[in-house]
PDB file of C-alpha atoms and ligand atoms in Angstrom:
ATOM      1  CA  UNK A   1     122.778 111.578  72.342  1.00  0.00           C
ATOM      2  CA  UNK A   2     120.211 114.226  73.766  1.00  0.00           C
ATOM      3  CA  UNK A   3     120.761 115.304  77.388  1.00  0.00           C
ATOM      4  CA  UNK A   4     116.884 114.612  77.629  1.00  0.00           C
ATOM      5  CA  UNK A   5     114.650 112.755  75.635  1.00  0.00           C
ATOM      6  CA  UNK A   6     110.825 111.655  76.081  1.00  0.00           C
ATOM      7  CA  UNK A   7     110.014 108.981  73.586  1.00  0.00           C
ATOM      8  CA  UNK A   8     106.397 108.475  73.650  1.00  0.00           C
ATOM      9  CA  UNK A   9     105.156 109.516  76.713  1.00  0.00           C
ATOM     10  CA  UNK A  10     102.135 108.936  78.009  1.00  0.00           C
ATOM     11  CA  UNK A  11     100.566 109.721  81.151  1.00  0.00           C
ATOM     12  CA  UNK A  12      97.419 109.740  83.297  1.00  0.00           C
ATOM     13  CA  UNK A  13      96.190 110.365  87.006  1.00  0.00           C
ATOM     14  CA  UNK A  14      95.524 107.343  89.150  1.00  0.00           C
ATOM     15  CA  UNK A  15      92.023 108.768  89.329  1.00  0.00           C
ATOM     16  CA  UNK A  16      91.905 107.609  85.621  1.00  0.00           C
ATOM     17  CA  UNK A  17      92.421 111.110  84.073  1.00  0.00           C
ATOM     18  CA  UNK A  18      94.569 110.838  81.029  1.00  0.00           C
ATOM     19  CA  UNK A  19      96.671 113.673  80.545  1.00  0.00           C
ATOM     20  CA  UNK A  20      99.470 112.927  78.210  1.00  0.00           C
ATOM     21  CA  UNK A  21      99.529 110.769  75.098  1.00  0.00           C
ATOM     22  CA  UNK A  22     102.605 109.810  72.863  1.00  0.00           C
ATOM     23  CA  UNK A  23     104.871 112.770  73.311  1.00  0.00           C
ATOM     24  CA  UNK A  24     108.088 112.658  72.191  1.00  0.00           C
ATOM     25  CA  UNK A  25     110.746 115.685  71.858  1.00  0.00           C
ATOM     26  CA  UNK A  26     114.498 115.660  72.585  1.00  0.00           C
ATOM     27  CA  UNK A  27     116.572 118.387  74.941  1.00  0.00           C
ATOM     28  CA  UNK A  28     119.943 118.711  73.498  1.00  0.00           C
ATOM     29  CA  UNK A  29     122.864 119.692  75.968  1.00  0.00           C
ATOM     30  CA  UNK A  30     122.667 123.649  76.214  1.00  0.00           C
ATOM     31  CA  UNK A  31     120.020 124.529  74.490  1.00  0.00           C
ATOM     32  CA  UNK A  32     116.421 125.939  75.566  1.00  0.00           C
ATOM     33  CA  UNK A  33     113.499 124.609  74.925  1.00  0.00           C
ATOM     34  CA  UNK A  34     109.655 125.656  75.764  1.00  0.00           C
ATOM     35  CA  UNK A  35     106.928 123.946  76.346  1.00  0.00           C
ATOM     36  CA  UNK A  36     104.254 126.053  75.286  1.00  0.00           C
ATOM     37  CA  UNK A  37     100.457 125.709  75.377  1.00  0.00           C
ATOM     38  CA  UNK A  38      96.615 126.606  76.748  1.00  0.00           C
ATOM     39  CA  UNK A  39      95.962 126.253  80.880  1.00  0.00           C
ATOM     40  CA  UNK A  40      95.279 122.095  81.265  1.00  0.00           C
ATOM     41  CA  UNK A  41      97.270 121.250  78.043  1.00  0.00           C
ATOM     42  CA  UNK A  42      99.449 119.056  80.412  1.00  0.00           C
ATOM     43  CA  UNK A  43     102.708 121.691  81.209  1.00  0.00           C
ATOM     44  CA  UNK A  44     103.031 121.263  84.414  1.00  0.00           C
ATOM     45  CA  UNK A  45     102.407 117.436  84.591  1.00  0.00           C
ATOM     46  CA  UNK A  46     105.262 116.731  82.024  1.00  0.00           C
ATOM     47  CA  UNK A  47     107.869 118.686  83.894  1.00  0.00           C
ATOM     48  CA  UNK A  48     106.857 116.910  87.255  1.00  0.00           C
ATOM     49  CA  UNK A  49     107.099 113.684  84.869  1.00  0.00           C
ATOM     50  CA  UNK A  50     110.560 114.488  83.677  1.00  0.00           C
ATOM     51  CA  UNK A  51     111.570 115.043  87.446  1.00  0.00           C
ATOM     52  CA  UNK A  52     110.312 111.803  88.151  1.00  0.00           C
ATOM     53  CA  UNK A  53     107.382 112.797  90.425  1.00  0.00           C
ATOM     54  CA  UNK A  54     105.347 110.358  88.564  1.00  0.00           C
ATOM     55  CA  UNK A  55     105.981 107.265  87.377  1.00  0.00           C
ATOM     56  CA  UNK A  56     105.261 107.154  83.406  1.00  0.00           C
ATOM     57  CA  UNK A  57     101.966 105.015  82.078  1.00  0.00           C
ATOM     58  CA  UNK A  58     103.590 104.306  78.920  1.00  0.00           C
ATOM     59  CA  UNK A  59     106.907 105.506  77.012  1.00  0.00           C
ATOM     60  CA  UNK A  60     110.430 106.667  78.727  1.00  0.00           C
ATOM     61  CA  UNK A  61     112.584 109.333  79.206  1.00  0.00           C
ATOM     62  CA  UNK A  62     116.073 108.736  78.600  1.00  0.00           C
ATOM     63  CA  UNK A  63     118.414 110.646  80.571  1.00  0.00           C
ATOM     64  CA  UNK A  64     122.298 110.966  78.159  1.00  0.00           C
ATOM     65  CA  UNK A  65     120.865 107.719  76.950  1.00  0.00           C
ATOM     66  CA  UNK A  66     119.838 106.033  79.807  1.00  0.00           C
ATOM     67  CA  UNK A  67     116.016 105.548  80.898  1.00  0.00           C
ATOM     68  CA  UNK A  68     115.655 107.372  83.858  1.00  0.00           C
ATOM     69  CA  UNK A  69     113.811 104.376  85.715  1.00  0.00           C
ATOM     70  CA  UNK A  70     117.661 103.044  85.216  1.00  0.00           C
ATOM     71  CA  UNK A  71     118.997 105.347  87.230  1.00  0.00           C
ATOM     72  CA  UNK A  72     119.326 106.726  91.421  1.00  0.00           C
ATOM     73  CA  UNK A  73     116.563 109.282  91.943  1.00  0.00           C
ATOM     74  CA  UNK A  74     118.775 111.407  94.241  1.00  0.00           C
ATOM     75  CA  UNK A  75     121.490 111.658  91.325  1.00  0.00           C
ATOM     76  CA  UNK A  76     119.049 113.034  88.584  1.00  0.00           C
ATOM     77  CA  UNK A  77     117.167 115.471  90.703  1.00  0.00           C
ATOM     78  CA  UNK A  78     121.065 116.505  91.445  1.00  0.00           C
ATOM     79  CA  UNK A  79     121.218 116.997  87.698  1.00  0.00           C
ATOM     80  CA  UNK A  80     117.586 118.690  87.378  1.00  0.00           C
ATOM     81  CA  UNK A  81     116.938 121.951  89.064  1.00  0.00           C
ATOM     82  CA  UNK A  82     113.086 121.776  89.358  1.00  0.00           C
ATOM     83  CA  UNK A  83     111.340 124.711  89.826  1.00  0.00           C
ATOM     84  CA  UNK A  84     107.508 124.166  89.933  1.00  0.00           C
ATOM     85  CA  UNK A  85     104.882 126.831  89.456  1.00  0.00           C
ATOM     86  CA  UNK A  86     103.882 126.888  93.660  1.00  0.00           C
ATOM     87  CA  UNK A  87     107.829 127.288  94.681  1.00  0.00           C
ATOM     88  CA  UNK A  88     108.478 126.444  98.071  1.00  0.00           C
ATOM     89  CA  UNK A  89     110.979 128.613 100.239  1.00  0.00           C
ATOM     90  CA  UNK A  90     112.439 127.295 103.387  1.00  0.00           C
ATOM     91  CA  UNK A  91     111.072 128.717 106.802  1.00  0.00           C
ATOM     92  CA  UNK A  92     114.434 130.503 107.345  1.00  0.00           C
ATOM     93  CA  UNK A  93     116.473 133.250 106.119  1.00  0.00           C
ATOM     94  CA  UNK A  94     116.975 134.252 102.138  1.00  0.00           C
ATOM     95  CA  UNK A  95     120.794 132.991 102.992  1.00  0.00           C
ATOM     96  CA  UNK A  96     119.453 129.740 104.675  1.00  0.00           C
ATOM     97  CA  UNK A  97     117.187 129.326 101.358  1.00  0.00           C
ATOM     98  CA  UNK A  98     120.034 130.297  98.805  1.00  0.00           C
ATOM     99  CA  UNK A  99     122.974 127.921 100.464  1.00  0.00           C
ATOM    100  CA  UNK A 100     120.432 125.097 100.571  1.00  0.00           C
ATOM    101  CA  UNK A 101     121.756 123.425  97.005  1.00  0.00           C
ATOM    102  CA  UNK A 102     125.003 125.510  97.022  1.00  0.00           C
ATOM    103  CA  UNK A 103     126.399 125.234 100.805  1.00  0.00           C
ATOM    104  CA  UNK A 104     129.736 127.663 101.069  1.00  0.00           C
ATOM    105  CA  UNK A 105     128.883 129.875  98.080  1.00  0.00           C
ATOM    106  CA  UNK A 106     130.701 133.199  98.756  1.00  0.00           C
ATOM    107  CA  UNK A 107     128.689 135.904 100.035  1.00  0.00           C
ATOM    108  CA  UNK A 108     129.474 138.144  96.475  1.00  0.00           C
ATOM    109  CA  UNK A 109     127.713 135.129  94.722  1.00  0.00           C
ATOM    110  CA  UNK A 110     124.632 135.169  96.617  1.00  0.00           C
ATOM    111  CA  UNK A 111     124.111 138.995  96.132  1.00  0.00           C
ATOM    112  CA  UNK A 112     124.967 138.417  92.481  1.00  0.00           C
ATOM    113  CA  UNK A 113     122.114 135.499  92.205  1.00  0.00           C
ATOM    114  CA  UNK A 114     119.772 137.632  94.079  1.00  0.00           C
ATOM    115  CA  UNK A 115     119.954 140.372  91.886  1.00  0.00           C
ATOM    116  CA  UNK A 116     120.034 138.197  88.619  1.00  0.00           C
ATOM    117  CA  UNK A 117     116.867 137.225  89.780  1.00  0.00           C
ATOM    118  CA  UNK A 118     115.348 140.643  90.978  1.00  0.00           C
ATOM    119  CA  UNK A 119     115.427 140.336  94.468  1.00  0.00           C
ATOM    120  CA  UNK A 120     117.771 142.855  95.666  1.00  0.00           C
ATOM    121  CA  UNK A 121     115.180 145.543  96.488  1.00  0.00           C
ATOM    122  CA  UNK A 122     113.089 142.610  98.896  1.00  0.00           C
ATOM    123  CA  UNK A 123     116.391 141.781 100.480  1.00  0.00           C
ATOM    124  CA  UNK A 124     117.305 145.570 100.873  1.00  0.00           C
ATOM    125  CA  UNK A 125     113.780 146.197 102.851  1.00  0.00           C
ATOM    126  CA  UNK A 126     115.593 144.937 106.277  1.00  0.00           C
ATOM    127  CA  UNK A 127     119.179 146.033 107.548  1.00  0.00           C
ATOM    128  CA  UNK A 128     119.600 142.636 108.062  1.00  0.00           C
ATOM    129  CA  UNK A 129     120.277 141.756 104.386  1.00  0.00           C
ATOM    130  CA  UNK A 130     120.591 138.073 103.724  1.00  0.00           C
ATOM    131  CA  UNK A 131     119.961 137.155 107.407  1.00  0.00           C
ATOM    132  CA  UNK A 132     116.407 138.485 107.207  1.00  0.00           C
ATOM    133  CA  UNK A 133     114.071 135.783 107.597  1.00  0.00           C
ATOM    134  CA  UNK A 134     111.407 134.856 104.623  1.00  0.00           C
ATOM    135  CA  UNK A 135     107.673 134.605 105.972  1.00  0.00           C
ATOM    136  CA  UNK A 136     105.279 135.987 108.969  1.00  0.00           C
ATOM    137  CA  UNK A 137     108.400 136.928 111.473  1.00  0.00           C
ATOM    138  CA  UNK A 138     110.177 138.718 108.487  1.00  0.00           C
ATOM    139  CA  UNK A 139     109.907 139.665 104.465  1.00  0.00           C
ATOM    140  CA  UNK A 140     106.454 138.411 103.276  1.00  0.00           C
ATOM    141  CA  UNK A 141     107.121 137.091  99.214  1.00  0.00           C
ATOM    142  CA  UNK A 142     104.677 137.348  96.886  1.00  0.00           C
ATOM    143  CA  UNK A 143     104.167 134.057  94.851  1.00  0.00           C
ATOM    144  CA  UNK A 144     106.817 135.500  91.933  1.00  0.00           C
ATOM    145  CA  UNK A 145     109.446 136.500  94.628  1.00  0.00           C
ATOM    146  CA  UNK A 146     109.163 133.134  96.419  1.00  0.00           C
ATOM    147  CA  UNK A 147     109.255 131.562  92.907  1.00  0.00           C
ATOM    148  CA  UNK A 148     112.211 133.388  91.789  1.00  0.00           C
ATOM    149  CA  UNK A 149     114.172 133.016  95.216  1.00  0.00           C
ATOM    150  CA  UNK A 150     113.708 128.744  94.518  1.00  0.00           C
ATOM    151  CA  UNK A 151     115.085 130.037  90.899  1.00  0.00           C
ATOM    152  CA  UNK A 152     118.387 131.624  92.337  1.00  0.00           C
ATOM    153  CA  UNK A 153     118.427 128.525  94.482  1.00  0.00           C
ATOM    154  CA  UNK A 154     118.188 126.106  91.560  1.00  0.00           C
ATOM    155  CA  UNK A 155     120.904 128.360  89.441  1.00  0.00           C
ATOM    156  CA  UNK A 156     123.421 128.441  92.214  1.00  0.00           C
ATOM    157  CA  UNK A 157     123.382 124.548  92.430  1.00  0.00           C
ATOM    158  CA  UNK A 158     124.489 124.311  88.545  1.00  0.00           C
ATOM    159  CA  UNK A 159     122.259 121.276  86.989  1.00  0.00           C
ATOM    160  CA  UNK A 160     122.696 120.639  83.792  1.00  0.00           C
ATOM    161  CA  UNK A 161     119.014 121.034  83.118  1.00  0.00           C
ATOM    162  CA  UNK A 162     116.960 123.491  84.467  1.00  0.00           C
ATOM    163  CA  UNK A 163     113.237 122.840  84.443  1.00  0.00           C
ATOM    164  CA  UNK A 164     110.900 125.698  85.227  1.00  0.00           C
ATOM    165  CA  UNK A 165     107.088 125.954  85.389  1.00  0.00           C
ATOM    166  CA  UNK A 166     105.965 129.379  84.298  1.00  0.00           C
ATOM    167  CA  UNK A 167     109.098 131.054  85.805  1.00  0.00           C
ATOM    168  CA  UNK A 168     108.056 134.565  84.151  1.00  0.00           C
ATOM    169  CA  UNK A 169     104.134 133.951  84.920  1.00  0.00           C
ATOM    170  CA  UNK A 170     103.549 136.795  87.775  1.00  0.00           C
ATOM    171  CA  UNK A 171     106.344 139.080  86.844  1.00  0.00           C
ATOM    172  CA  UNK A 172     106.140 142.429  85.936  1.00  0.00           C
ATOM    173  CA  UNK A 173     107.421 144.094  82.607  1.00  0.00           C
ATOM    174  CA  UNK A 174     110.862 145.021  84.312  1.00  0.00           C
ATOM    175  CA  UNK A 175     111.322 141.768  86.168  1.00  0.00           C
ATOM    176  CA  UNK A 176     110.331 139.722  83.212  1.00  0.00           C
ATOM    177  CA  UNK A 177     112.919 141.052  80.741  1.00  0.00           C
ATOM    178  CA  UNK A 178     115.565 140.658  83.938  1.00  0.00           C
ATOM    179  CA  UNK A 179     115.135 136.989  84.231  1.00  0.00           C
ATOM    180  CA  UNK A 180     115.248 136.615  80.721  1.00  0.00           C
ATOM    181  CA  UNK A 181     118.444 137.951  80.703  1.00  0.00           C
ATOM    182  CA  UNK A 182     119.526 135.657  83.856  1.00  0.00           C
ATOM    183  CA  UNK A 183     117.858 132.496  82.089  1.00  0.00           C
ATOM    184  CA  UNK A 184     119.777 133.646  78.659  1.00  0.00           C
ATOM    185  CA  UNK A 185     123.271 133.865  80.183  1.00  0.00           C
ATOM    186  CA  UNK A 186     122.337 130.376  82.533  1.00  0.00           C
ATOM    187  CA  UNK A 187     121.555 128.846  78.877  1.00  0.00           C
ATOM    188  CA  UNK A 188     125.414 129.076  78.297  1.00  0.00           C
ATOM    189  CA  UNK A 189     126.578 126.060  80.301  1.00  0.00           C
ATOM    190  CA  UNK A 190     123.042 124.404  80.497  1.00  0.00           C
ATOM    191  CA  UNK A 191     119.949 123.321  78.647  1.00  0.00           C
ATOM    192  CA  UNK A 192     116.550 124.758  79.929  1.00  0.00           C
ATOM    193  CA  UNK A 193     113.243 123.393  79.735  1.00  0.00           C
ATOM    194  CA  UNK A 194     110.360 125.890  80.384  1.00  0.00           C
ATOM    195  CA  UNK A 195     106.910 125.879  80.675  1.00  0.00           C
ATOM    196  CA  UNK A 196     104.705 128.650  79.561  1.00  0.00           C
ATOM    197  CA  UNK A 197     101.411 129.705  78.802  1.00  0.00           C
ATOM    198  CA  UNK A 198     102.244 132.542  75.372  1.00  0.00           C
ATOM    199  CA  UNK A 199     104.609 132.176  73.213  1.00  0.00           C
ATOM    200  CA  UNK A 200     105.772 135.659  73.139  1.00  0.00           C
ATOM    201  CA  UNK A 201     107.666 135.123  76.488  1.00  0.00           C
ATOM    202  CA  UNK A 202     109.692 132.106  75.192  1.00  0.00           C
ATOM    203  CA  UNK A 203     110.604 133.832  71.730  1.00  0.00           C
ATOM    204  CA  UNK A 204     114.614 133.173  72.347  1.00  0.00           C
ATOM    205  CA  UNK A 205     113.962 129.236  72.586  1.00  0.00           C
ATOM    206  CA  UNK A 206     116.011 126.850  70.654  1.00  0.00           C
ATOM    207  CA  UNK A 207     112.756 124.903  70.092  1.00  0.00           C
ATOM    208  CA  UNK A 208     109.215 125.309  70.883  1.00  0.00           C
ATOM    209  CA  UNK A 209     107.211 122.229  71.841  1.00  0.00           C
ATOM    210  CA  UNK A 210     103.244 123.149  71.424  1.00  0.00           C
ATOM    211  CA  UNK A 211     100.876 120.895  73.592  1.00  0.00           C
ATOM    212  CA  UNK A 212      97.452 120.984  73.444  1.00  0.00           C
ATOM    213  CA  UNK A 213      95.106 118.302  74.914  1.00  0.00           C
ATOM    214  CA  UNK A 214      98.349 116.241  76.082  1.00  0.00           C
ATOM    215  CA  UNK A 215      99.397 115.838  72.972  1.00  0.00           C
ATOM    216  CA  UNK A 216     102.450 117.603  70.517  1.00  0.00           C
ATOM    217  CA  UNK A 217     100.694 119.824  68.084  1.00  0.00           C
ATOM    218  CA  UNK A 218     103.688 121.287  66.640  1.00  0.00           C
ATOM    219  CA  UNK A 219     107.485 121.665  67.066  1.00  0.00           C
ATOM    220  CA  UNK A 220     109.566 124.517  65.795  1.00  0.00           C
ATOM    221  CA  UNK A 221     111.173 127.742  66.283  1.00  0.00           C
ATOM    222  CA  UNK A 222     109.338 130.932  67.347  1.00  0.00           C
ATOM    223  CA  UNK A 223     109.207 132.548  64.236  1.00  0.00           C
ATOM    224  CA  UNK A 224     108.545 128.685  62.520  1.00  0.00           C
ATOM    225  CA  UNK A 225     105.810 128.771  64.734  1.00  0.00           C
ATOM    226  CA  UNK A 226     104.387 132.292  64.187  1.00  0.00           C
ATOM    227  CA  UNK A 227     104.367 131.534  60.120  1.00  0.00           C
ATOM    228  CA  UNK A 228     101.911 128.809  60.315  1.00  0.00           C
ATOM    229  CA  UNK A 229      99.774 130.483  62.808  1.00  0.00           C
TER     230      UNK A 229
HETATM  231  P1  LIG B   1      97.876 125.879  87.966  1.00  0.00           P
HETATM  232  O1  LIG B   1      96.993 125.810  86.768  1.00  0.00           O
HETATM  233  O2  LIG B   1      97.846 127.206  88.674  1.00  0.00           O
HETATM  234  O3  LIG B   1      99.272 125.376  87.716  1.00  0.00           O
HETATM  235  P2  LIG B   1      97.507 123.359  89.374  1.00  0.00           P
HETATM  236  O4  LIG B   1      98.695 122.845  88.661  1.00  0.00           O
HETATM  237  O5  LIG B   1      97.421 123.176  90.844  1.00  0.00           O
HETATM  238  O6  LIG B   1      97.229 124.909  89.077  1.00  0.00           O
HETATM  239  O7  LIG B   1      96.256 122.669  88.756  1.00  0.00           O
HETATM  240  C1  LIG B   1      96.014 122.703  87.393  1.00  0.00           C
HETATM  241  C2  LIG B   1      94.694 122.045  87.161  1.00  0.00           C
HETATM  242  O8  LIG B   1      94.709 120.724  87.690  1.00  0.00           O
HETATM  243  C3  LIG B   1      93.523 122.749  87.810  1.00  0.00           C
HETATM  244  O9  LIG B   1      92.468 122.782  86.908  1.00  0.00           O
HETATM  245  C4  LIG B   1      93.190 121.899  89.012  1.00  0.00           C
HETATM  246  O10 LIG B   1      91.811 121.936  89.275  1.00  0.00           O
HETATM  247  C5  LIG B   1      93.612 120.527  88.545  1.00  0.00           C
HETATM  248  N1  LIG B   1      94.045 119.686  89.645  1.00  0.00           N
HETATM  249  C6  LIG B   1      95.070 119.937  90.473  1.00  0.00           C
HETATM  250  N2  LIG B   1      95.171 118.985  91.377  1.00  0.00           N
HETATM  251  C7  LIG B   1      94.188 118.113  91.115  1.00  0.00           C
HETATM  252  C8  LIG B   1      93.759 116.902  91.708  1.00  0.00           C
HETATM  253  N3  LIG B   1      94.364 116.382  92.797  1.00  0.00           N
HETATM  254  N4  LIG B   1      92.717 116.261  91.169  1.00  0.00           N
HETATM  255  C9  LIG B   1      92.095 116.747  90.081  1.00  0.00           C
HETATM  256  N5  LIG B   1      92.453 117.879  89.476  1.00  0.00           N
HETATM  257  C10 LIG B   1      93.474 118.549  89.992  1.00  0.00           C
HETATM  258  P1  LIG B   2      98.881 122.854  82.451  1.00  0.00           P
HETATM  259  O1  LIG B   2     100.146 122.928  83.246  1.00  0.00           O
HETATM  260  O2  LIG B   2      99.141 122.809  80.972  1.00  0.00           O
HETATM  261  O3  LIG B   2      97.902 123.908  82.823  1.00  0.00           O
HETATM  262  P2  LIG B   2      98.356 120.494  84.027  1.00  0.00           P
HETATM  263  O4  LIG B   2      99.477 119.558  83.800  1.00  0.00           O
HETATM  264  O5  LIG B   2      98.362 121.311  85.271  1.00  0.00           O
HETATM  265  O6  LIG B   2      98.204 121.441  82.749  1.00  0.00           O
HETATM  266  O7  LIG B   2      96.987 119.703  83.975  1.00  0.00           O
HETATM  267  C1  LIG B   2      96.657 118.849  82.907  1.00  0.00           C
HETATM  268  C2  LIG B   2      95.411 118.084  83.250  1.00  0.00           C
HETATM  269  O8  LIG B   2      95.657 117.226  84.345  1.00  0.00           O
HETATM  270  C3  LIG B   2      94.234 118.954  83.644  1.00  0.00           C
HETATM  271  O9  LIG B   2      93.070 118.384  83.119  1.00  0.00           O
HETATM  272  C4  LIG B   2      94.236 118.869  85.150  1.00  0.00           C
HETATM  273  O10 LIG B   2      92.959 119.053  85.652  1.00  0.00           O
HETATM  274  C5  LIG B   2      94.751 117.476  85.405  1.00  0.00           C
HETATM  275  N1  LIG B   2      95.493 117.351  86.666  1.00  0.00           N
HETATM  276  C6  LIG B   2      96.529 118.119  87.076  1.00  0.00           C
HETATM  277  N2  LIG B   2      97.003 117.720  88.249  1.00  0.00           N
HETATM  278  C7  LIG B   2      96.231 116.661  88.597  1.00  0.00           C
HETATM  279  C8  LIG B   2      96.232 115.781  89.718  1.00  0.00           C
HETATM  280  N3  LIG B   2      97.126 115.901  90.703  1.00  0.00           N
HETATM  281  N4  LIG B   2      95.309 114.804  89.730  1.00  0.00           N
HETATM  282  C9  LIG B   2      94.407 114.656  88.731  1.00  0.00           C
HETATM  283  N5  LIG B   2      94.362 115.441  87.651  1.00  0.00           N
HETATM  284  C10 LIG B   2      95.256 116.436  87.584  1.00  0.00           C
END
């Protein structure tokens, strides 16, 4: 039995815009896959589906077996680390925002996250290291840091699926290869599901899921994929 699987899916806005239509694809324990496809193919609503944001218009998605609809709210989301695209980061310091899923994580751990994620330098700005506070009275983020300090948050709590929206989106060349690395090695001991607009950025997936229009155009590995283009 998958970890995840969508059988069917279909979705649409309750101002009557339909966004998603039959789309089915499994997530096997510990393996990555990527949803890939053009800007309003439907990415970002079908992770926010998966997380249960939204309640489904037609199909399921089974959770080990189990339709989520089934199952407590507060347990999956314990199981899902959801990143989304516009990350939001505590009003607090980068420790407050790190221990928020992982509460008595050793302070070697929360240097080690920080800098699996590229974030030492921001954190290194102020003398006050962890304890510096995120926002106007401290370290302003840019939309990547803030989105990549909600990703060391989601990979300290351990889920056993990781769902992230565009997670290498604003990154430079430097930090993009570094969190590939860091989403690589997190692969190990759990399955990812990513969202991204090029292929070229999800090239190490297990699977690539291509929507276009809301619907599954084509399912396969990168170089599967780069064959029939
Ligand atoms: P991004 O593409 O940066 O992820 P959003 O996810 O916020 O941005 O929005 C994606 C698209 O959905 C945009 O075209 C936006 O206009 C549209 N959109 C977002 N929210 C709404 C809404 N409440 N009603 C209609 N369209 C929306
Ligand atoms: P992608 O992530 O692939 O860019 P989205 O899931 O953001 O696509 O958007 C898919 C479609 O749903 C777009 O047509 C967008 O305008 C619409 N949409 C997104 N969010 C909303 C919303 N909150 N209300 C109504 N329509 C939305």
């Amino acid at each position: 039995v998958p970890l995840l699987e969508l059988r069917d899916v279909g979705f649409g806005y309750a101002d009557g815009t339909p966004v998603l239509h039959g789309v089915s694809f499994s997530v096997p324990a510990g393996s990555r896959t990527a949803v890939v496809g053009p800007s309003g193919a439907g990415k970002s609503t079908l992770l926010a589906l998966v997380e249960g944001f939204y309640p489904l218009t037609s199909g399921s998605v089974r959770w080990a077996g189990t339709d989520v609809r089934e199952l407590p709210r507060a347990a999956l989301r314990a199981r899902m680390g959801y990143v989304e695209q516009e990350a939001p980061v505590l009003a607090g310091t980068v420790r407050e925002n790190l221990l928020l899923a992982a509460p008595g994580t050793p302070e070697p751990e929360l240097w080690q996250v920080l800098a699996d994620v590229g974030l030492t330098p921001v954190v290194e700005r102020s003398e006050l290291g962890l304890d510096v506070l995120v926002g106007d009275d401290g370290v302003l983020l840019s939309g990547g840091e803030r989105q990549r300090l909600a990703i060391a948050r989601s990979l300290l709590a351990r889920p056993a699926l990781l769902l992230l929206d565009e997670p290498t989106a604003s990154l430079d060349a430097r930090n993009e290869t570094l969190l590939r690395q860091t989403l690589d090695a997190a692969a190990r001991d759990r399955a990812l599901l990513v969202v991204a607009h090029r292929l070229s950025t999800v090239r190490d997936s297990d699977q690539i899921v291509v929507l276009e229009g809301g619907r599954v155009v084509a399912v396969g590995t990168h170089d599967e994929l780069v064959e029939t283009d």
